[in-house]
mmCIF file of C-alpha atoms and ligand atoms in Angstrom:
data_model
loop_
_atom_site.group_PDB
_atom_site.id
_atom_site.type_symbol
_atom_site.label_atom_id
_atom_site.label_comp_id
_atom_site.label_asym_id
_atom_site.label_seq_id
_atom_site.Cartn_x
_atom_site.Cartn_y
_atom_site.Cartn_z
ATOM 1 C CA ARG A 17 -4.220 -47.610 -38.267
ATOM 2 C CA LYS A 18 -7.376 -47.063 -36.254
ATOM 3 C CA ALA A 19 -8.574 -50.196 -34.021
ATOM 4 C CA VAL A 20 -10.697 -52.556 -35.936
ATOM 5 C CA SER A 21 -14.270 -52.536 -34.813
ATOM 6 C CA ILE A 22 -17.510 -54.251 -35.856
ATOM 7 C CA PRO A 23 -18.926 -51.008 -37.416
ATOM 8 C CA GLY A 24 -15.521 -50.424 -39.054
ATOM 9 C CA LEU A 25 -15.867 -53.889 -40.702
ATOM 10 C CA ILE A 26 -19.471 -53.089 -41.843
ATOM 11 C CA ALA A 27 -18.054 -49.888 -43.156
ATOM 12 C CA LEU A 28 -15.329 -51.819 -45.253
ATOM 13 C CA ARG A 29 -18.088 -54.096 -46.622
ATOM 14 C CA GLU A 30 -20.309 -51.138 -47.643
ATOM 15 C CA LYS A 31 -17.384 -49.455 -49.576
ATOM 16 C CA GLY A 32 -16.724 -52.777 -51.323
ATOM 17 C CA GLU A 33 -13.352 -53.159 -49.576
ATOM 18 C CA LYS A 34 -12.415 -56.761 -48.822
ATOM 19 C CA ILE A 35 -11.856 -57.832 -45.318
ATOM 20 C CA THR A 36 -8.888 -59.845 -44.138
ATOM 21 C CA MET A 37 -8.886 -62.480 -41.377
ATOM 22 C CA LEU A 38 -6.166 -65.032 -40.338
ATOM 23 C CA THR A 39 -6.002 -67.382 -37.481
ATOM 24 C CA ALA A 40 -3.399 -66.524 -34.757
ATOM 25 C CA TYR A 41 -2.387 -68.482 -31.740
ATOM 26 C CA ASP A 42 0.481 -66.576 -30.172
ATOM 27 C CA ALA A 43 1.648 -63.067 -29.292
ATOM 28 C CA SER A 44 4.525 -62.982 -31.853
ATOM 29 C CA PHE A 45 2.435 -63.841 -34.902
ATOM 30 C CA ALA A 46 -0.506 -61.851 -33.701
ATOM 31 C CA SER A 47 1.949 -58.734 -33.528
ATOM 32 C CA LEU A 48 3.388 -59.577 -37.219
ATOM 33 C CA MET A 49 -0.271 -59.902 -38.573
ATOM 34 C CA ASP A 50 -1.506 -56.737 -36.969
ATOM 35 C CA ARG A 51 1.403 -54.926 -38.226
ATOM 36 C CA CYS A 52 0.626 -56.247 -41.683
ATOM 37 C CA GLY A 53 -2.779 -54.759 -41.575
ATOM 38 C CA VAL A 54 -4.913 -57.916 -41.072
ATOM 39 C CA GLU A 55 -8.179 -56.682 -39.842
ATOM 40 C CA ILE A 56 -9.296 -59.819 -37.805
ATOM 41 C CA LEU A 57 -7.413 -62.294 -35.851
ATOM 42 C CA LEU A 58 -9.009 -65.587 -35.094
ATOM 43 C CA ILE A 59 -8.054 -67.832 -32.372
ATOM 44 C CA GLY A 60 -9.356 -71.028 -34.259
ATOM 45 C CA ASP A 61 -10.124 -74.156 -32.672
ATOM 46 C CA SER A 62 -7.889 -75.267 -35.592
ATOM 47 C CA LEU A 63 -5.315 -75.037 -32.968
ATOM 48 C CA GLY A 64 -6.184 -78.546 -31.912
ATOM 49 C CA MET A 65 -4.832 -79.734 -35.276
ATOM 50 C CA VAL A 66 -1.884 -77.094 -36.073
ATOM 51 C CA CYS A 67 -0.670 -76.610 -32.698
ATOM 52 C CA GLN A 68 -1.746 -79.755 -30.638
ATOM 53 C CA GLY A 69 -1.381 -82.393 -33.541
ATOM 54 C CA HIS A 70 -4.780 -83.978 -32.977
ATOM 55 C CA ASP A 71 -6.733 -85.006 -36.017
ATOM 56 C CA SER A 72 -9.843 -82.895 -35.386
ATOM 57 C CA THR A 73 -11.024 -79.942 -33.423
ATOM 58 C CA LEU A 74 -12.973 -81.998 -31.005
ATOM 59 C CA PRO A 75 -10.327 -82.392 -28.204
ATOM 60 C CA VAL A 76 -9.734 -78.525 -27.842
ATOM 61 C CA THR A 77 -10.889 -77.259 -24.253
ATOM 62 C CA LEU A 78 -12.126 -73.929 -23.375
ATOM 63 C CA GLN A 79 -8.876 -73.363 -21.348
ATOM 64 C CA ASP A 80 -6.940 -74.050 -24.332
ATOM 65 C CA VAL A 81 -8.685 -71.347 -26.353
ATOM 66 C CA ALA A 82 -8.417 -68.946 -23.412
ATOM 67 C CA TYR A 83 -4.789 -69.644 -23.041
ATOM 68 C CA HIS A 84 -3.986 -68.781 -26.783
ATOM 69 C CA THR A 85 -6.471 -65.879 -27.012
ATOM 70 C CA ALA A 86 -4.739 -64.147 -24.007
ATOM 71 C CA ALA A 87 -1.285 -64.582 -25.863
ATOM 72 C CA VAL A 88 -2.835 -63.134 -29.143
ATOM 73 C CA ALA A 89 -4.529 -60.391 -27.344
ATOM 74 C CA ARG A 90 -1.040 -59.446 -25.689
ATOM 75 C CA GLY A 91 0.518 -59.313 -29.093
ATOM 76 C CA ASN A 92 -1.974 -57.396 -30.982
ATOM 77 C CA GLN A 93 -2.922 -53.740 -30.921
ATOM 78 C CA LYS A 94 -5.221 -52.790 -33.673
ATOM 79 C CA ALA A 95 -6.825 -56.083 -34.962
ATOM 80 C CA LEU A 96 -10.207 -57.351 -33.964
ATOM 81 C CA VAL A 97 -9.770 -60.552 -31.825
ATOM 82 C CA VAL A 98 -12.152 -63.275 -32.352
ATOM 83 C CA ALA A 99 -12.146 -66.514 -30.452
ATOM 84 C CA ASP A 100 -13.727 -69.841 -31.268
ATOM 85 C CA MET A 101 -15.844 -71.594 -28.722
ATOM 86 C CA PRO A 102 -14.615 -75.043 -28.664
ATOM 87 C CA PHE A 103 -16.740 -78.288 -29.151
ATOM 88 C CA GLY A 104 -19.307 -78.803 -26.250
ATOM 89 C CA SER A 105 -18.833 -75.335 -24.929
ATOM 90 C CA TYR A 106 -22.147 -73.731 -26.069
ATOM 91 C CA ALA A 107 -24.720 -76.606 -25.890
ATOM 92 C CA THR A 108 -27.180 -74.202 -23.984
ATOM 93 C CA PRO A 109 -27.308 -70.441 -23.898
ATOM 94 C CA GLU A 110 -26.382 -70.253 -20.330
ATOM 95 C CA ALA A 111 -23.359 -72.529 -20.806
ATOM 96 C CA ALA A 112 -22.235 -70.485 -23.837
ATOM 97 C CA PHE A 113 -22.606 -67.269 -21.872
ATOM 98 C CA ASN A 114 -20.619 -68.386 -18.981
ATOM 99 C CA ASN A 115 -17.916 -69.894 -21.324
ATOM 100 C CA ALA A 116 -17.952 -66.770 -23.776
ATOM 101 C CA VAL A 117 -17.174 -64.597 -20.617
ATOM 102 C CA GLN A 118 -13.938 -66.569 -19.934
ATOM 103 C CA LEU A 119 -12.881 -65.786 -23.525
ATOM 104 C CA VAL A 120 -13.942 -62.171 -23.360
ATOM 105 C CA GLN A 121 -11.845 -61.897 -20.089
ATOM 106 C CA ALA A 122 -8.880 -63.515 -21.929
ATOM 107 C CA GLY A 123 -9.068 -60.853 -24.436
ATOM 108 C CA ALA A 124 -11.640 -61.846 -27.217
ATOM 109 C CA GLN A 125 -13.752 -59.124 -28.592
ATOM 110 C CA MET A 126 -15.984 -61.559 -30.384
ATOM 111 C CA VAL A 127 -16.764 -65.182 -30.018
ATOM 112 C CA LYS A 128 -17.427 -67.631 -32.990
ATOM 113 C CA LEU A 129 -19.881 -70.673 -32.758
ATOM 114 C CA GLU A 130 -20.652 -73.241 -35.485
ATOM 115 C CA GLY A 131 -24.140 -73.970 -36.379
ATOM 116 C CA GLY A 132 -27.435 -72.555 -37.607
ATOM 117 C CA THR A 133 -31.057 -72.900 -36.525
ATOM 118 C CA TRP A 134 -30.305 -74.614 -33.161
ATOM 119 C CA LEU A 135 -28.024 -71.802 -32.182
ATOM 120 C CA LEU A 136 -30.411 -69.029 -32.628
ATOM 121 C CA PRO A 137 -31.497 -68.687 -28.953
ATOM 122 C CA THR A 138 -27.852 -68.759 -28.119
ATOM 123 C CA ILE A 139 -26.717 -66.101 -30.486
ATOM 124 C CA LYS A 140 -29.474 -63.904 -29.135
ATOM 125 C CA PHE A 141 -28.594 -64.609 -25.483
ATOM 126 C CA LEU A 142 -24.950 -63.713 -26.055
ATOM 127 C CA THR A 143 -25.528 -60.547 -28.133
ATOM 128 C CA GLU A 144 -28.279 -59.248 -25.862
ATOM 129 C CA ARG A 145 -25.535 -59.568 -23.095
ATOM 130 C CA ALA A 146 -22.918 -57.628 -25.012
ATOM 131 C CA ILE A 147 -20.960 -60.522 -26.419
ATOM 132 C CA PRO A 148 -20.598 -60.012 -30.140
ATOM 133 C CA VAL A 149 -21.129 -63.252 -32.164
ATOM 134 C CA CYS A 150 -19.511 -64.468 -35.375
ATOM 135 C CA ALA A 151 -21.622 -67.370 -36.778
ATOM 136 C CA HIS A 152 -20.201 -70.156 -38.884
ATOM 137 C CA LEU A 153 -22.247 -72.093 -41.510
ATOM 138 C CA GLY A 154 -21.367 -74.603 -44.330
ATOM 139 C CA LEU A 155 -18.634 -77.183 -43.339
ATOM 140 C CA THR A 156 -18.656 -76.924 -39.587
ATOM 141 C CA PRO A 157 -15.659 -78.972 -38.475
ATOM 142 C CA GLN A 158 -16.961 -79.612 -34.938
ATOM 143 C CA SER A 159 -19.774 -81.690 -36.702
ATOM 144 C CA VAL A 160 -17.305 -83.816 -38.681
ATOM 145 C CA HIS A 161 -18.820 -87.138 -37.441
ATOM 146 C CA GLN A 162 -22.348 -85.996 -38.257
ATOM 147 C CA LEU A 163 -21.277 -84.742 -41.518
ATOM 148 C CA GLY A 164 -19.260 -87.856 -42.365
ATOM 149 C CA GLY A 165 -15.936 -86.117 -43.094
ATOM 150 C CA TYR A 166 -14.648 -82.742 -44.344
ATOM 151 C CA LYS A 167 -16.862 -82.405 -47.223
ATOM 152 C CA VAL A 168 -18.099 -79.469 -49.344
ATOM 153 C CA GLN A 169 -21.635 -78.393 -47.999
ATOM 154 C CA GLY A 170 -24.668 -76.744 -49.764
ATOM 155 C CA LYS A 171 -24.322 -78.598 -53.063
ATOM 156 C CA THR A 172 -28.007 -79.797 -53.209
ATOM 157 C CA ASP A 173 -30.978 -77.217 -53.685
ATOM 158 C CA ALA A 174 -32.409 -78.304 -50.336
ATOM 159 C CA SER A 175 -29.142 -77.666 -48.442
ATOM 160 C CA ALA A 176 -28.491 -74.459 -50.266
ATOM 161 C CA SER A 177 -31.952 -73.186 -49.323
ATOM 162 C CA LEU A 178 -31.327 -74.116 -45.787
ATOM 163 C CA LEU A 179 -27.987 -72.647 -45.620
ATOM 164 C CA LYS A 180 -29.606 -69.274 -46.929
ATOM 165 C CA ALA A 181 -32.302 -69.223 -44.414
ATOM 166 C CA GLU A 182 -29.911 -70.045 -41.582
ATOM 167 C CA ALA A 183 -27.570 -66.895 -42.643
ATOM 168 C CA LEU A 184 -30.625 -64.767 -42.601
ATOM 169 C CA ALA A 185 -31.654 -66.164 -39.303
ATOM 170 C CA VAL A 186 -28.247 -65.876 -37.645
ATOM 171 C CA GLN A 187 -28.187 -62.179 -38.681
ATOM 172 C CA GLU A 188 -31.578 -61.667 -37.372
ATOM 173 C CA ALA A 189 -30.641 -63.321 -34.032
ATOM 174 C CA GLY A 190 -27.859 -60.799 -33.585
ATOM 175 C CA ALA A 191 -24.513 -62.341 -35.142
ATOM 176 C CA THR A 192 -22.454 -59.472 -36.581
ATOM 177 C CA LEU A 193 -20.032 -61.476 -38.695
ATOM 178 C CA LEU A 194 -20.552 -64.770 -40.571
ATOM 179 C CA VAL A 195 -17.872 -67.350 -41.608
ATOM 180 C CA LEU A 196 -18.807 -69.446 -44.491
ATOM 181 C CA GLU A 197 -16.674 -72.577 -45.044
ATOM 182 C CA ALA A 198 -16.558 -75.002 -48.061
ATOM 183 C CA ILE A 199 -19.578 -74.096 -50.025
ATOM 184 C CA PRO A 200 -20.014 -73.301 -53.745
ATOM 185 C CA ALA A 201 -18.813 -69.926 -54.729
ATOM 186 C CA SER A 202 -22.338 -69.148 -56.211
ATOM 187 C CA LEU A 203 -23.990 -69.856 -52.775
ATOM 188 C CA GLY A 204 -21.214 -67.607 -50.878
ATOM 189 C CA LYS A 205 -22.185 -64.756 -53.348
ATOM 190 C CA GLU A 206 -26.050 -65.322 -53.001
ATOM 191 C CA VAL A 207 -25.600 -65.522 -49.044
ATOM 192 C CA THR A 208 -23.297 -62.268 -48.763
ATOM 193 C CA ASP A 209 -25.853 -60.482 -51.215
ATOM 194 C CA SER A 210 -28.593 -61.177 -48.890
ATOM 195 C CA LEU A 211 -27.080 -59.996 -45.798
ATOM 196 C CA HIS A 212 -26.103 -56.398 -44.456
ATOM 197 C CA ILE A 213 -23.455 -58.115 -41.996
ATOM 198 C CA PRO A 214 -20.039 -59.119 -43.539
ATOM 199 C CA THR A 215 -19.294 -62.682 -44.485
ATOM 200 C CA ILE A 216 -15.813 -64.118 -44.419
ATOM 201 C CA GLY A 217 -15.261 -67.083 -46.690
ATOM 202 C CA ILE A 218 -12.787 -69.917 -46.626
ATOM 203 C CA GLY A 219 -13.563 -72.033 -49.578
ATOM 204 C CA ALA A 220 -16.723 -70.120 -50.314
ATOM 205 C CA GLY A 221 -15.482 -68.029 -53.362
ATOM 206 C CA VAL A 222 -14.212 -64.553 -53.841
ATOM 207 C CA ASP A 223 -17.607 -62.818 -53.434
ATOM 208 C CA CYS A 224 -17.750 -62.992 -49.745
ATOM 209 C CA SER A 225 -17.125 -59.720 -47.857
ATOM 210 C CA GLY A 226 -13.722 -61.074 -46.810
ATOM 211 C CA GLN A 227 -11.396 -64.136 -46.454
ATOM 212 C CA VAL A 228 -9.869 -66.336 -43.650
ATOM 213 C CA LEU A 229 -6.996 -68.863 -43.833
ATOM 214 C CA VAL A 230 -5.208 -70.863 -41.128
ATOM 215 C CA MET A 231 -1.888 -69.286 -40.472
ATOM 216 C CA HIS A 232 -0.044 -72.594 -40.963
ATOM 217 C CA ASP A 233 -1.718 -73.282 -44.415
ATOM 218 C CA LEU A 234 -0.705 -69.694 -45.404
ATOM 219 C CA LEU A 235 2.816 -70.322 -44.544
ATOM 220 C CA GLY A 236 2.858 -73.909 -45.918
ATOM 221 C CA VAL A 237 3.939 -75.508 -42.578
ATOM 222 C CA PHE A 238 0.928 -77.747 -41.966
ATOM 223 C CA PRO A 239 1.940 -81.370 -42.648
ATOM 224 C CA GLY A 240 -1.603 -82.582 -43.244
ATOM 225 C CA ARG A 241 -3.684 -83.030 -46.269
ATOM 226 C CA LYS A 242 -4.069 -79.661 -48.145
ATOM 227 C CA ALA A 243 -7.748 -78.474 -48.808
ATOM 228 C CA ARG A 244 -8.626 -77.153 -52.258
ATOM 229 C CA PHE A 245 -9.039 -73.647 -50.646
ATOM 230 C CA VAL A 246 -5.675 -73.434 -49.233
ATOM 231 C CA LYS A 247 -2.846 -71.458 -50.868
ATOM 232 C CA ASN A 248 0.807 -71.228 -49.511
ATOM 233 C CA PHE A 249 1.673 -67.601 -49.551
ATOM 234 C CA MET A 250 5.279 -68.311 -48.746
ATOM 235 C CA GLU A 251 5.790 -69.386 -52.353
ATOM 236 C CA GLY A 252 8.037 -66.727 -54.116
ATOM 237 C CA GLN A 253 8.406 -64.729 -50.574
ATOM 238 C CA THR A 254 11.453 -64.659 -48.463
ATOM 239 C CA SER A 255 9.904 -63.650 -45.053
ATOM 240 C CA ILE A 256 6.737 -64.440 -43.078
ATOM 241 C CA ASP A 257 6.053 -60.583 -43.287
ATOM 242 C CA ALA A 258 6.169 -60.609 -47.102
ATOM 243 C CA ALA A 259 3.920 -63.594 -47.167
ATOM 244 C CA VAL A 260 1.280 -62.080 -44.945
ATOM 245 C CA LEU A 261 1.395 -58.741 -46.931
ATOM 246 C CA ALA A 262 0.917 -60.929 -50.069
ATOM 247 C CA TYR A 263 -2.170 -62.518 -48.661
ATOM 248 C CA VAL A 264 -3.645 -59.227 -47.547
ATOM 249 C CA ALA A 265 -3.055 -57.714 -50.916
ATOM 250 C CA ALA A 266 -4.461 -60.732 -52.749
ATOM 251 C CA VAL A 267 -7.610 -60.670 -50.651
ATOM 252 C CA LYS A 268 -7.922 -56.916 -51.148
ATOM 253 C CA ASP A 269 -7.521 -56.957 -54.960
ATOM 254 C CA LYS A 270 -9.608 -60.197 -55.291
ATOM 255 C CA SER A 271 -6.939 -62.293 -56.761
ATOM 256 C CA PHE A 272 -7.375 -64.811 -53.864
ATOM 257 C CA PRO A 273 -9.378 -66.829 -53.885
ATOM 258 C CA ALA A 274 -9.080 -67.967 -57.557
ATOM 259 C CA LEU A 275 -11.298 -70.465 -59.336
ATOM 260 C CA GLU A 276 -8.876 -73.222 -58.415
ATOM 261 C CA HIS A 277 -9.445 -72.459 -54.683
ATOM 262 C CA SER A 278 -13.166 -72.311 -55.043
ATOM 263 C CA PHE A 279 -15.907 -74.897 -55.334
HETATM 264 O O1 KIV B 14 -10.673 -72.877 -36.428
HETATM 265 C C1 KIV B 14 -10.404 -72.295 -37.538
HETATM 266 O O2 KIV B 14 -9.247 -72.008 -37.864
HETATM 267 C C2 KIV B 14 -11.513 -71.749 -38.219
HETATM 268 C C3 KIV B 14 -11.435 -71.134 -39.511
HETATM 269 C C4 KIV B 14 -10.850 -71.968 -40.470
HETATM 270 C C5 KIV B 14 -12.533 -70.264 -39.975
HETATM 271 O O3 KIV B 14 -12.749 -71.832 -37.896
HETATM 272 NA NA1 NA B 15 -12.755 -73.180 -35.833
#
């Protein structure tokens, strides 16, 4: 296949083909996912939980993400590599730029940041300086203490309106991808329909432009509590390749996420 690019993702969205994204943290799994046709590999700060055993993403450092990004980039050939900016690494536009450069130099083609209105100057600052940005709205795990736990977001009219406005604003500021996490499926659809950039849902319903899952959840190896939006794609499969291919097929044919995985 051709290398996945941002215009390529926008083209997929325009022709109505769903986009597949998975987290990856090492070269071997990156290579496998790339071979299976996954369009985007995310070095998520979920690595703090699934690789390091912490109970949140907050202890993850820039060096941790850079280390895993370099490994993923070595294993990957065609997928788009997106790296999470960890907690505390993008408090100001300048800090965000300096830190994002480290991730780009490690092999990231785009960086992901959690937040809305307060991040607009940072998104503008990075994208003007040639660092593509994926925004992340809804349940933003780095804000777990402020949110009071890992809870579905956008359930009230006021919070849904704010999220819709923030989605438009991050697009306007220059973001070219938007992750929507743990929001009602109806809101996921409304936001997706209002934007020209692709949305990638995790617990945001089937009408997002694409879907993302944490690799360990897809394989059923994460020992912690299972979120509603998680599906173990190893069930009924006899290899990891087959599980990843089943995920890709289910996202493409819109059978995942089903209602049971949505809010
Ligand atoms: O860190 C992560 O794995 C993520 C995805 C769940 C979107 O941010
Ligand atoms: Na993350």
